[in-house]
Short mmCIF file of C-alpha atoms and ligand atoms in Angstrom, two decimals:
data_model
loop_
_atom_site.label_atom_id
_atom_site.label_comp_id
_atom_site.label_asym_id
_atom_site.label_seq_id
_atom_site.Cartn_x
_atom_site.Cartn_y
_atom_site.Cartn_z
CA UNK A 1 4.76 113.16 13.99
CA UNK A 2 5.53 111.90 10.71
CA UNK A 3 5.54 114.23 7.76
CA UNK A 4 2.59 112.02 6.43
CA UNK A 5 0.40 112.90 9.64
CA UNK A 6 0.88 116.62 8.92
CA UNK A 7 -1.07 116.12 5.69
CA UNK A 8 -4.93 116.57 5.94
CA UNK A 9 -6.76 113.48 4.89
CA UNK A 10 -7.49 113.57 0.96
CA UNK A 11 -10.64 115.37 0.13
CA UNK A 12 -10.94 117.26 3.29
CA UNK A 13 -10.89 120.79 3.29
CA UNK A 14 -8.87 123.53 5.48
CA UNK A 15 -10.15 127.08 5.55
CA UNK A 16 -7.62 129.75 5.94
CA UNK A 17 -8.97 133.17 6.99
CA UNK A 18 -9.66 134.35 3.33
CA UNK A 19 -11.41 131.32 2.42
CA UNK A 20 -13.19 131.20 5.95
CA UNK A 21 -14.62 134.77 5.15
CA UNK A 22 -15.99 133.55 1.97
CA UNK A 23 -17.76 130.71 3.33
CA UNK A 24 -19.17 132.66 6.09
CA UNK A 25 -20.34 135.20 3.10
CA UNK A 26 -21.97 132.26 1.48
CA UNK A 27 -23.48 131.05 4.76
CA UNK A 28 -24.97 134.42 5.49
CA UNK A 29 -26.64 134.53 1.78
CA UNK A 30 -28.12 131.10 2.69
CA UNK A 31 -29.45 132.43 6.22
CA UNK A 32 -30.66 135.55 5.03
CA UNK A 33 -32.89 133.90 2.39
CA UNK A 34 -34.00 130.92 4.81
CA UNK A 35 -35.12 133.89 7.38
CA UNK A 36 -36.98 135.71 4.83
CA UNK A 37 -39.04 132.55 3.71
CA UNK A 38 -39.66 132.01 7.70
CA UNK A 39 -37.55 128.81 7.98
CA UNK A 40 -36.31 128.10 11.45
CA UNK A 41 -32.46 126.78 11.92
CA UNK A 42 -31.95 123.45 13.44
CA UNK A 43 -28.79 121.12 13.91
CA UNK A 44 -28.12 117.68 14.67
CA UNK A 45 -24.87 115.51 15.63
CA UNK A 46 -22.46 114.99 12.67
CA UNK A 47 -22.13 111.38 14.00
CA UNK A 48 -25.40 109.17 13.90
CA UNK A 49 -26.14 105.47 14.11
CA UNK A 50 -25.04 104.03 11.02
CA UNK A 51 -28.43 102.34 10.40
CA UNK A 52 -30.02 105.79 9.82
CA UNK A 53 -28.07 106.23 6.55
CA UNK A 54 -27.98 102.27 5.38
CA UNK A 55 -30.77 101.58 2.73
CA UNK A 56 -30.43 98.71 0.30
CA UNK A 57 -31.63 100.28 -2.99
CA UNK A 58 -28.10 100.30 -4.32
CA UNK A 59 -27.38 104.24 -3.88
CA UNK A 60 -23.86 105.47 -4.23
CA UNK A 61 -24.17 107.56 -1.06
CA UNK A 62 -24.48 104.09 1.18
CA UNK A 63 -21.43 102.91 -0.49
CA UNK A 64 -19.47 106.12 0.40
CA UNK A 65 -20.45 106.23 4.11
CA UNK A 66 -17.46 106.91 6.58
CA UNK A 67 -18.44 104.51 9.31
CA UNK A 68 -16.99 102.66 12.05
CA UNK A 69 -17.67 100.39 15.11
CA UNK A 70 -16.74 101.60 18.50
CA UNK A 71 -18.03 100.30 21.78
CA UNK A 72 -20.48 97.94 20.10
CA UNK A 73 -22.04 100.85 18.37
CA UNK A 74 -21.95 101.15 14.36
CA UNK A 75 -21.48 104.78 13.93
CA UNK A 76 -21.29 107.06 10.60
CA UNK A 77 -20.41 110.71 9.91
CA UNK A 78 -23.28 112.04 8.14
CA UNK A 79 -23.42 112.05 4.20
CA UNK A 80 -26.60 114.26 3.99
CA UNK A 81 -28.93 115.96 6.38
CA UNK A 82 -32.33 114.40 5.43
CA UNK A 83 -32.36 111.19 7.51
CA UNK A 84 -31.26 113.61 10.64
CA UNK A 85 -34.10 115.99 9.94
CA UNK A 86 -36.38 112.93 9.73
CA UNK A 87 -35.10 111.61 12.99
CA UNK A 88 -35.75 115.02 14.71
CA UNK A 89 -39.24 115.24 13.42
CA UNK A 90 -40.21 111.90 14.14
CA UNK A 91 -39.13 112.20 17.75
CA UNK A 92 -41.43 115.04 18.53
CA UNK A 93 -44.08 114.60 15.59
CA UNK A 94 -47.13 114.72 18.16
CA UNK A 95 -45.91 118.19 19.41
CA UNK A 96 -44.45 120.06 16.25
CA UNK A 97 -47.01 122.03 14.63
CA UNK A 98 -47.23 121.22 10.66
CA UNK A 99 -46.37 122.42 8.31
CA UNK A 100 -42.85 123.09 9.57
CA UNK A 101 -40.29 124.73 7.65
CA UNK A 102 -36.50 124.00 8.87
CA UNK A 103 -33.20 125.07 7.40
CA UNK A 104 -29.80 123.67 8.30
CA UNK A 105 -26.28 124.38 7.22
CA UNK A 106 -23.99 121.47 7.97
CA UNK A 107 -20.80 119.67 7.27
CA UNK A 108 -21.23 116.31 5.28
CA UNK A 109 -19.08 113.47 4.69
CA UNK A 110 -19.11 111.19 1.58
CA UNK A 111 -15.92 109.00 0.20
CA UNK A 112 -16.41 110.50 -3.20
CA UNK A 113 -14.27 109.92 -6.40
CA UNK A 114 -13.08 113.73 -6.45
CA UNK A 115 -13.52 115.94 -9.44
CA UNK A 116 -14.30 119.81 -9.77
CA UNK A 117 -16.71 120.89 -7.21
CA UNK A 118 -16.88 117.43 -5.63
CA UNK A 119 -14.71 116.56 -2.53
CA UNK A 120 -15.23 114.12 0.39
CA UNK A 121 -16.20 116.81 2.86
CA UNK A 122 -18.73 119.65 1.74
CA UNK A 123 -21.20 121.87 3.33
CA UNK A 124 -24.97 121.85 2.56
CA UNK A 125 -27.74 124.32 3.00
CA UNK A 126 -30.93 122.22 3.43
CA UNK A 127 -34.37 123.61 3.31
CA UNK A 128 -37.05 121.25 4.31
CA UNK A 129 -40.87 121.39 4.67
CA UNK A 130 -42.64 118.84 6.64
CA UNK A 131 -46.33 118.22 6.76
CA UNK A 132 -47.59 119.72 3.61
CA UNK A 133 -48.65 117.33 0.65
CA UNK A 134 -49.33 119.73 -2.10
CA UNK A 135 -46.82 121.38 -4.69
CA UNK A 136 -47.36 124.74 -3.12
CA UNK A 137 -44.49 123.67 -0.92
CA UNK A 138 -42.12 122.65 -3.87
CA UNK A 139 -42.73 126.06 -5.50
CA UNK A 140 -42.12 127.78 -2.39
CA UNK A 141 -38.76 125.78 -2.18
CA UNK A 142 -37.68 126.48 -5.68
CA UNK A 143 -38.28 130.17 -5.51
CA UNK A 144 -36.39 130.36 -2.29
CA UNK A 145 -33.46 128.64 -4.20
CA UNK A 146 -33.54 131.40 -6.80
CA UNK A 147 -33.71 133.95 -3.86
CA UNK A 148 -30.15 132.55 -2.91
CA UNK A 149 -28.74 132.91 -6.24
CA UNK A 150 -30.09 136.42 -6.65
CA UNK A 151 -28.76 137.21 -3.16
CA UNK A 152 -25.35 136.06 -4.19
CA UNK A 153 -25.32 138.47 -7.29
CA UNK A 154 -25.67 135.95 -9.87
CA UNK A 155 -27.58 137.10 -12.93
CA UNK A 156 -30.92 135.38 -13.63
CA UNK A 157 -30.42 132.86 -16.30
CA UNK A 158 -27.05 131.73 -14.79
CA UNK A 159 -28.67 128.76 -12.91
CA UNK A 160 -31.37 126.66 -14.09
CA UNK A 161 -33.71 123.91 -12.41
CA UNK A 162 -34.68 120.80 -14.39
CA UNK A 163 -37.70 119.05 -12.72
CA UNK A 164 -39.38 115.95 -12.95
CA UNK A 165 -41.82 113.81 -11.08
CA UNK A 166 -40.90 110.14 -10.04
CA UNK A 167 -44.69 109.53 -9.52
CA UNK A 168 -45.10 110.00 -13.34
CA UNK A 169 -42.65 107.08 -13.60
CA UNK A 170 -44.37 105.18 -11.04
CA UNK A 171 -48.04 105.65 -12.69
CA UNK A 172 -46.62 104.60 -15.89
CA UNK A 173 -45.45 101.40 -14.60
CA UNK A 174 -48.59 100.91 -12.26
CA UNK A 175 -50.77 98.08 -13.21
CA UNK A 176 -47.83 96.72 -15.11
CA UNK A 177 -44.47 95.91 -14.32
CA UNK A 178 -44.27 96.65 -10.66
CA UNK A 179 -47.94 95.81 -9.56
CA UNK A 180 -46.65 92.91 -7.75
CA UNK A 181 -43.24 94.02 -6.37
CA UNK A 182 -43.43 97.81 -5.46
CA UNK A 183 -40.30 97.64 -3.48
CA UNK A 184 -38.34 97.36 -7.03
CA UNK A 185 -39.61 101.00 -7.40
CA UNK A 186 -36.53 102.43 -5.49
CA UNK A 187 -33.74 100.27 -6.97
CA UNK A 188 -35.35 101.06 -10.41
CA UNK A 189 -34.88 105.06 -9.80
CA UNK A 190 -31.31 104.47 -8.76
CA UNK A 191 -30.55 102.56 -11.96
CA UNK A 192 -32.26 105.34 -14.22
CA UNK A 193 -30.36 107.95 -12.41
CA UNK A 194 -27.12 106.52 -14.07
CA UNK A 195 -28.44 106.89 -17.50
CA UNK A 196 -26.30 109.72 -18.44
CA UNK A 197 -23.14 107.94 -17.00
CA UNK A 198 -23.57 104.36 -18.10
CA UNK A 199 -25.77 104.72 -21.16
CA UNK A 200 -29.03 103.47 -22.11
CA UNK A 201 -27.90 99.88 -23.02
CA UNK A 202 -26.44 99.35 -19.57
CA UNK A 203 -29.51 100.79 -18.21
CA UNK A 204 -31.61 98.36 -19.92
CA UNK A 205 -29.47 95.52 -18.90
CA UNK A 206 -29.74 96.37 -15.27
CA UNK A 207 -33.49 96.95 -15.49
CA UNK A 208 -34.05 93.43 -16.99
CA UNK A 209 -31.31 91.44 -15.22
CA UNK A 210 -33.14 88.49 -13.81
CA UNK A 211 -31.15 88.70 -10.61
CA UNK A 212 -30.95 92.38 -10.45
CA UNK A 213 -33.81 92.84 -7.97
CA UNK A 214 -35.81 94.95 -10.52
CA UNK A 215 -36.35 92.31 -13.30
CA UNK A 216 -38.64 94.17 -15.92
CA UNK A 217 -39.54 92.76 -19.05
CA UNK A 218 -37.48 94.15 -22.20
CA UNK A 219 -40.96 95.86 -23.24
CA UNK A 220 -41.49 97.69 -20.06
CA UNK A 221 -37.71 98.48 -19.67
CA UNK A 222 -38.05 100.11 -23.22
CA UNK A 223 -41.02 101.86 -22.09
CA UNK A 224 -39.31 103.38 -18.98
CA UNK A 225 -36.50 104.67 -21.38
CA UNK A 226 -39.07 106.06 -23.86
CA UNK A 227 -40.68 108.09 -20.94
CA UNK A 228 -37.38 109.43 -19.91
CA UNK A 229 -37.01 110.77 -23.38
CA UNK A 230 -40.27 112.65 -23.22
CA UNK A 231 -39.38 116.47 -24.05
CA UNK A 232 -42.21 118.39 -22.63
CA UNK A 233 -45.31 117.47 -20.44
CA UNK A 234 -47.34 116.81 -23.46
CA UNK A 235 -44.88 114.09 -24.74
CA UNK A 236 -44.90 112.53 -21.07
CA UNK A 237 -48.80 112.67 -21.06
CA UNK A 238 -48.80 110.04 -23.84
CA UNK A 239 -46.95 107.43 -21.03
CA UNK A 240 -49.37 107.97 -18.01
CA UNK A 241 -53.26 107.40 -17.45
CA UNK A 242 -55.55 110.36 -18.74
CA UNK A 243 -56.26 111.14 -15.18
CA UNK A 244 -52.63 111.28 -14.11
CA UNK A 245 -52.44 112.84 -10.76
CA UNK A 246 -48.47 113.21 -11.31
CA UNK A 247 -49.23 115.22 -14.40
CA UNK A 248 -51.64 117.58 -12.87
CA UNK A 249 -49.14 118.41 -10.04
CA UNK A 250 -46.60 119.27 -12.55
CA UNK A 251 -48.62 121.52 -14.58
CA UNK A 252 -49.99 123.15 -11.25
CA UNK A 253 -46.32 123.41 -10.03
CA UNK A 254 -45.39 125.40 -13.16
CA UNK A 255 -48.19 127.64 -12.61
CA UNK A 256 -47.06 128.48 -9.31
CA UNK A 257 -43.45 128.90 -10.25
CA UNK A 258 -44.81 131.57 -12.95
CA UNK A 259 -46.53 133.39 -10.10
CA UNK A 260 -43.11 133.45 -8.19
CA UNK A 261 -41.64 134.85 -11.14
CA UNK A 262 -39.25 131.94 -11.60
CA UNK A 263 -41.21 129.71 -14.00
CA UNK A 264 -39.02 130.86 -16.97
CA UNK A 265 -35.73 129.47 -15.07
CA UNK A 266 -37.18 125.95 -14.53
CA UNK A 267 -37.56 123.31 -17.34
CA UNK A 268 -39.46 119.80 -17.31
CA UNK A 269 -36.82 117.16 -17.77
CA UNK A 270 -38.08 113.62 -17.87
CA UNK A 271 -34.67 112.22 -17.17
CA UNK A 272 -34.16 113.57 -13.74
CA UNK A 273 -34.84 111.16 -11.07
CA UNK A 274 -32.01 111.87 -8.57
CA UNK A 275 -29.88 109.20 -6.97
CA UNK A 276 -31.35 109.01 -3.51
CA UNK A 277 -33.94 106.19 -2.99
CA UNK A 278 -36.31 107.78 -0.57
CA UNK A 279 -37.77 110.48 -3.39
CA UNK A 280 -41.40 109.64 -4.15
CA UNK A 281 -42.76 112.91 -6.30
CA UNK A 282 -41.30 116.03 -7.75
CA UNK A 283 -37.80 115.84 -7.94
CA UNK A 284 -35.28 118.91 -9.09
CA UNK A 285 -31.73 119.69 -9.82
CA UNK A 286 -30.13 123.02 -10.32
CA UNK A 287 -27.32 123.49 -12.84
CA UNK A 288 -25.17 126.24 -14.02
CA UNK A 289 -26.97 127.24 -17.42
CA UNK A 290 -23.58 126.83 -19.31
CA UNK A 291 -23.36 123.07 -18.27
CA UNK A 292 -20.08 123.16 -17.16
CA UNK A 293 -20.38 121.98 -13.67
CA UNK A 294 -21.93 119.30 -11.75
CA UNK A 295 -25.27 119.88 -9.82
CA UNK A 296 -25.46 122.89 -7.35
CA UNK A 297 -28.54 121.89 -5.84
CA UNK A 298 -30.81 118.93 -5.56
CA UNK A 299 -34.12 117.97 -3.87
CA UNK A 300 -37.56 116.58 -4.03
CA UNK A 301 -40.43 115.05 -2.13
CA UNK A 302 -40.08 112.30 0.17
CA UNK A 303 -43.39 111.46 1.77
CA UNK A 304 -42.41 107.90 2.74
CA UNK A 305 -39.15 108.49 4.56
CA UNK A 306 -40.97 108.95 8.06
CA UNK A 307 -42.57 105.73 7.80
CA UNK A 308 -39.60 103.81 6.39
CA UNK A 309 -37.76 104.87 9.48
CA UNK A 310 -40.66 103.75 11.70
CA UNK A 311 -42.27 107.08 12.25
CA UNK A 312 -46.03 107.83 11.29
CA UNK A 313 -46.76 109.05 7.74
CA UNK A 314 -45.68 112.62 7.13
CA UNK A 315 -45.45 114.18 3.83
CA UNK A 316 -42.08 115.93 3.18
CA UNK A 317 -39.90 117.96 0.54
CA UNK A 318 -36.85 119.79 0.64
CA UNK A 319 -33.45 120.55 -1.06
CA UNK A 320 -29.76 120.47 -0.37
CA UNK A 321 -27.73 123.20 -1.85
CA UNK A 322 -23.84 122.54 -1.71
CA UNK A 323 -21.18 125.04 -1.10
CA UNK A 324 -18.64 123.84 -3.58
CA UNK A 325 -20.42 124.06 -7.08
CA UNK A 326 -21.80 127.39 -6.45
CA UNK A 327 -18.40 128.69 -5.33
CA UNK A 328 -17.03 127.45 -8.60
CA UNK A 329 -19.46 129.16 -10.61
CA UNK A 330 -19.06 132.30 -8.47
CA UNK A 331 -15.42 132.27 -9.26
CA UNK A 332 -16.19 131.71 -13.02
CA UNK A 333 -18.41 134.70 -13.20
CA UNK A 334 -16.43 136.90 -11.02
CA UNK A 335 -18.99 137.00 -8.37
CA UNK A 336 -17.14 135.70 -5.31
CA UNK A 337 -16.49 138.73 -3.43
CA UNK A 338 -12.90 139.97 -2.34
CA UNK A 339 -13.31 140.07 1.43
CA UNK A 340 -10.61 141.61 2.97
CA UNK A 341 -9.87 141.43 6.62
CA UNK A 342 -11.81 144.14 8.84
CA UNK A 343 -10.23 146.07 11.57
CA UNK A 344 -11.37 149.29 12.90
CA UNK A 345 -8.39 150.16 14.89
CA UNK A 346 -4.85 149.27 15.82
CA UNK A 347 -3.58 150.34 19.33
CA UNK A 348 0.07 150.63 19.77
CA UNK A 349 2.06 151.67 22.94
CA UNK A 350 5.55 152.63 22.19
CA UNK A 351 6.85 151.54 25.68
CA UNK A 352 5.77 149.14 28.32
CA UNK A 353 4.97 152.05 30.51
CA UNK A 354 2.09 152.87 28.39
CA UNK A 355 0.59 149.37 27.96
CA UNK A 356 -1.72 149.71 30.83
CA UNK A 357 -3.32 152.83 29.51
CA UNK A 358 -3.40 151.11 25.85
CA UNK A 359 -5.10 148.46 27.39
CA UNK A 360 -7.83 150.45 28.87
CA UNK A 361 -8.16 152.44 25.57
CA UNK A 362 -8.52 149.31 23.56
CA UNK A 363 -11.12 148.01 26.08
CA UNK A 364 -13.20 151.25 25.79
CA UNK A 365 -13.09 150.80 21.91
CA UNK A 366 -14.20 147.33 22.00
CA UNK A 367 -16.97 148.13 24.31
CA UNK A 368 -18.32 150.39 21.36
CA UNK A 369 -18.22 147.13 19.18
CA UNK A 370 -15.24 148.01 17.25
CA UNK A 371 -12.93 145.57 16.03
CA UNK A 372 -9.57 146.68 17.80
CA UNK A 373 -6.19 145.00 17.59
CA UNK A 374 -3.86 145.97 20.42
CA UNK A 375 -0.35 145.55 19.43
CA UNK A 376 1.19 142.93 21.96
CA UNK A 377 4.96 144.62 21.97
CA UNK A 378 6.06 148.21 21.80
CA UNK A 379 8.95 148.95 19.62
CA UNK A 380 9.45 151.34 16.59
CA UNK A 381 6.45 153.43 15.50
CA UNK A 382 7.28 152.74 11.86
CA UNK A 383 6.97 149.00 12.43
CA UNK A 384 3.45 149.56 14.02
CA UNK A 385 2.47 151.65 11.07
CA UNK A 386 3.36 148.83 8.64
CA UNK A 387 1.61 146.46 10.91
CA UNK A 388 -1.70 148.45 11.06
CA UNK A 389 -1.71 148.96 7.26
CA UNK A 390 -1.01 145.21 6.71
CA UNK A 391 -4.07 144.04 8.64
CA UNK A 392 -6.13 146.68 6.80
CA UNK A 393 -6.86 148.90 9.74
CA UNK A 394 -8.78 152.19 9.54
CA UNK A 395 -7.11 153.94 12.25
CA UNK A 396 -3.91 153.64 14.43
CA UNK A 397 -4.02 154.84 18.08
CA UNK A 398 -0.46 155.98 19.22
CA UNK A 399 0.50 156.30 22.80
CA UNK A 400 4.21 157.13 23.71
CA UNK A 401 5.58 158.80 26.84
CA UNK A 402 4.82 162.22 25.67
CA UNK A 403 1.24 161.48 25.08
CA UNK A 404 0.53 159.74 28.27
CA UNK A 405 2.00 162.79 30.20
CA UNK A 406 -0.27 165.16 28.36
CA UNK A 407 -3.25 162.59 28.90
CA UNK A 408 -3.90 162.41 25.06
CA UNK A 409 -3.66 159.75 22.51
CA UNK A 410 -2.44 160.46 18.85
CA UNK A 411 -5.00 158.99 16.14
CA UNK A 412 -4.03 158.80 12.50
CA UNK A 413 -6.60 157.77 9.78
CA UNK A 414 -4.71 155.47 7.52
CA UNK A 415 -6.56 156.07 4.60
CA UNK A 416 -6.12 159.96 4.43
CA UNK A 417 -3.12 160.05 6.72
CA UNK A 418 -4.68 162.93 8.82
CA UNK A 419 -3.99 162.85 12.45
CA UNK A 420 -5.47 164.26 15.60
CA UNK A 421 -5.21 164.29 19.18
CA UNK A 422 -7.83 162.97 21.43
CA UNK A 423 -8.13 163.19 25.42
CA UNK A 424 -7.51 160.14 27.33
CA UNK A 425 -10.66 159.63 29.31
CA UNK A 426 -11.11 157.28 32.19
P1 HAM B 1 -27.76 115.63 -3.12
O1 HAM B 1 -28.20 115.63 -4.22
O2 HAM B 1 -26.93 114.34 -2.82
O3 HAM B 1 -28.76 115.54 -2.06
O4 HAM B 1 -26.76 116.90 -2.61
C1 HAM B 1 -27.22 117.76 -2.84
C2 HAM B 1 -26.22 118.96 -3.03
O5 HAM B 1 -25.05 118.87 -2.22
C3 HAM B 1 -25.57 118.71 -4.47
O6 HAM B 1 -26.27 119.14 -5.54
C4 HAM B 1 -24.05 119.20 -4.52
O7 HAM B 1 -24.23 120.78 -4.62
C5 HAM B 1 -23.79 119.01 -3.24
N1 HAM B 1 -23.03 117.81 -2.75
C6 HAM B 1 -23.32 116.39 -2.60
N2 HAM B 1 -22.18 115.89 -2.72
C7 HAM B 1 -21.29 116.63 -2.70
C8 HAM B 1 -19.53 116.36 -2.57
N3 HAM B 1 -19.16 115.29 -2.44
N4 HAM B 1 -18.88 117.59 -2.60
C9 HAM B 1 -19.38 118.79 -2.94
N5 HAM B 1 -20.85 118.94 -2.96
C10 HAM B 1 -21.55 117.93 -3.09
C11 HAM B 1 -29.07 115.42 -0.82
O8 HAM B 1 -27.98 115.38 -0.14
C12 HAM B 1 -30.24 115.36 -0.19
N6 HAM B 1 -30.41 114.94 1.11
C13 HAM B 1 -30.90 116.86 -0.40
C14 HAM B 1 -32.38 117.02 0.17
C15 HAM B 1 -32.79 117.54 1.20
N7 HAM B 1 -33.38 116.51 -0.32
C16 HAM B 1 -34.65 116.85 0.57
N8 HAM B 1 -34.01 117.30 1.21
#
């Protein structure tokens, strides 16, 4: 093996025990909250037919796909969980009781340009509700998101959600620019999503480029940008019809979020459109309030994905909450817990003659659900004590010829240093 092949591929992650414990702690927070909201956990293969992920709207995520041909199949590592969830739902749509609430915690792959909180491998907690068209579903999901940050010990105000509705944008263009070409809406959203990155002039250029697939007039493109600048719902109202359903949904959603006690953590932001093609309605993103990091969580309503993939129409909404940006925030805020290795007992036989007795003792302790390390070699007691302390054991159980003879074991509490003898029972 060359030294090069000993290196992990760039952007992938190794988890040594300390890091693995932190990862499990985070996943446990996700799981506890998901269960409190009565979501059921599901899973699917990390490998899917590449077609499941390939869309033509110009999304970054499609360009970032890890994919390959094998035995006449074009396969890809999943960059996100939503298409797989859709595949699972579509396959059993007739039998599943709606609305259904599913969650997943999965590893995802994207060939990203790396930066703080972004790698090519990441884990995501997804929470999705299928079969509910109303914003009650969005409200439930956003409140679950804050329950998760509460669960992690982050004070309220550390994480904020910015929220918008793509339907607002669609309404503002309906009857106008996109009447004859509704298919231009998805690429239009993908371009708008780049506003912060590429600036308004490049966005205008891409929206109006005759060959760009969107082809808005200068005037329509300007009005799109004006809507994105709306600072609150009242300003947004000026851009949509008086009977705007999207605006009514947004107002209702804010009322519901207040009832959950999270309304003050969520703000309307007309510039949030999200970079994935399938969203159709409410979209939202969670950020650290200080604005130092990339998005912690992103989600929205995707009512047409099922049909796009060949299933029947089923409304759906959900979010993906990454493990990396939140870890950065927890570190910054000194909220990432130190999680030492936990071992209850260290069992040590001084000589090979006491090993079988030590094995039986360790088995008895383990059957009581204790975490037990059995020293695999005898030797000096001093060394065993040092080992027991190093692994953070609470007690050491010591068996030498004298103890075996008297049918006892010497137990030392490693915190207090107190020692006692216990009988060696069968
Ligand atoms: P997304 O915005 O692409 O949405 O990703 C959701 C979250 O995953 C991001 O906010 C971020 O925390 C994390 N994330 C994404 N890419 C990376 C990366 N390369 N490195 C580290 N973290 C990353 C989705 O994936 C949608 N499928 C979410 C969804 C579920 N929408 C509806 N249901």
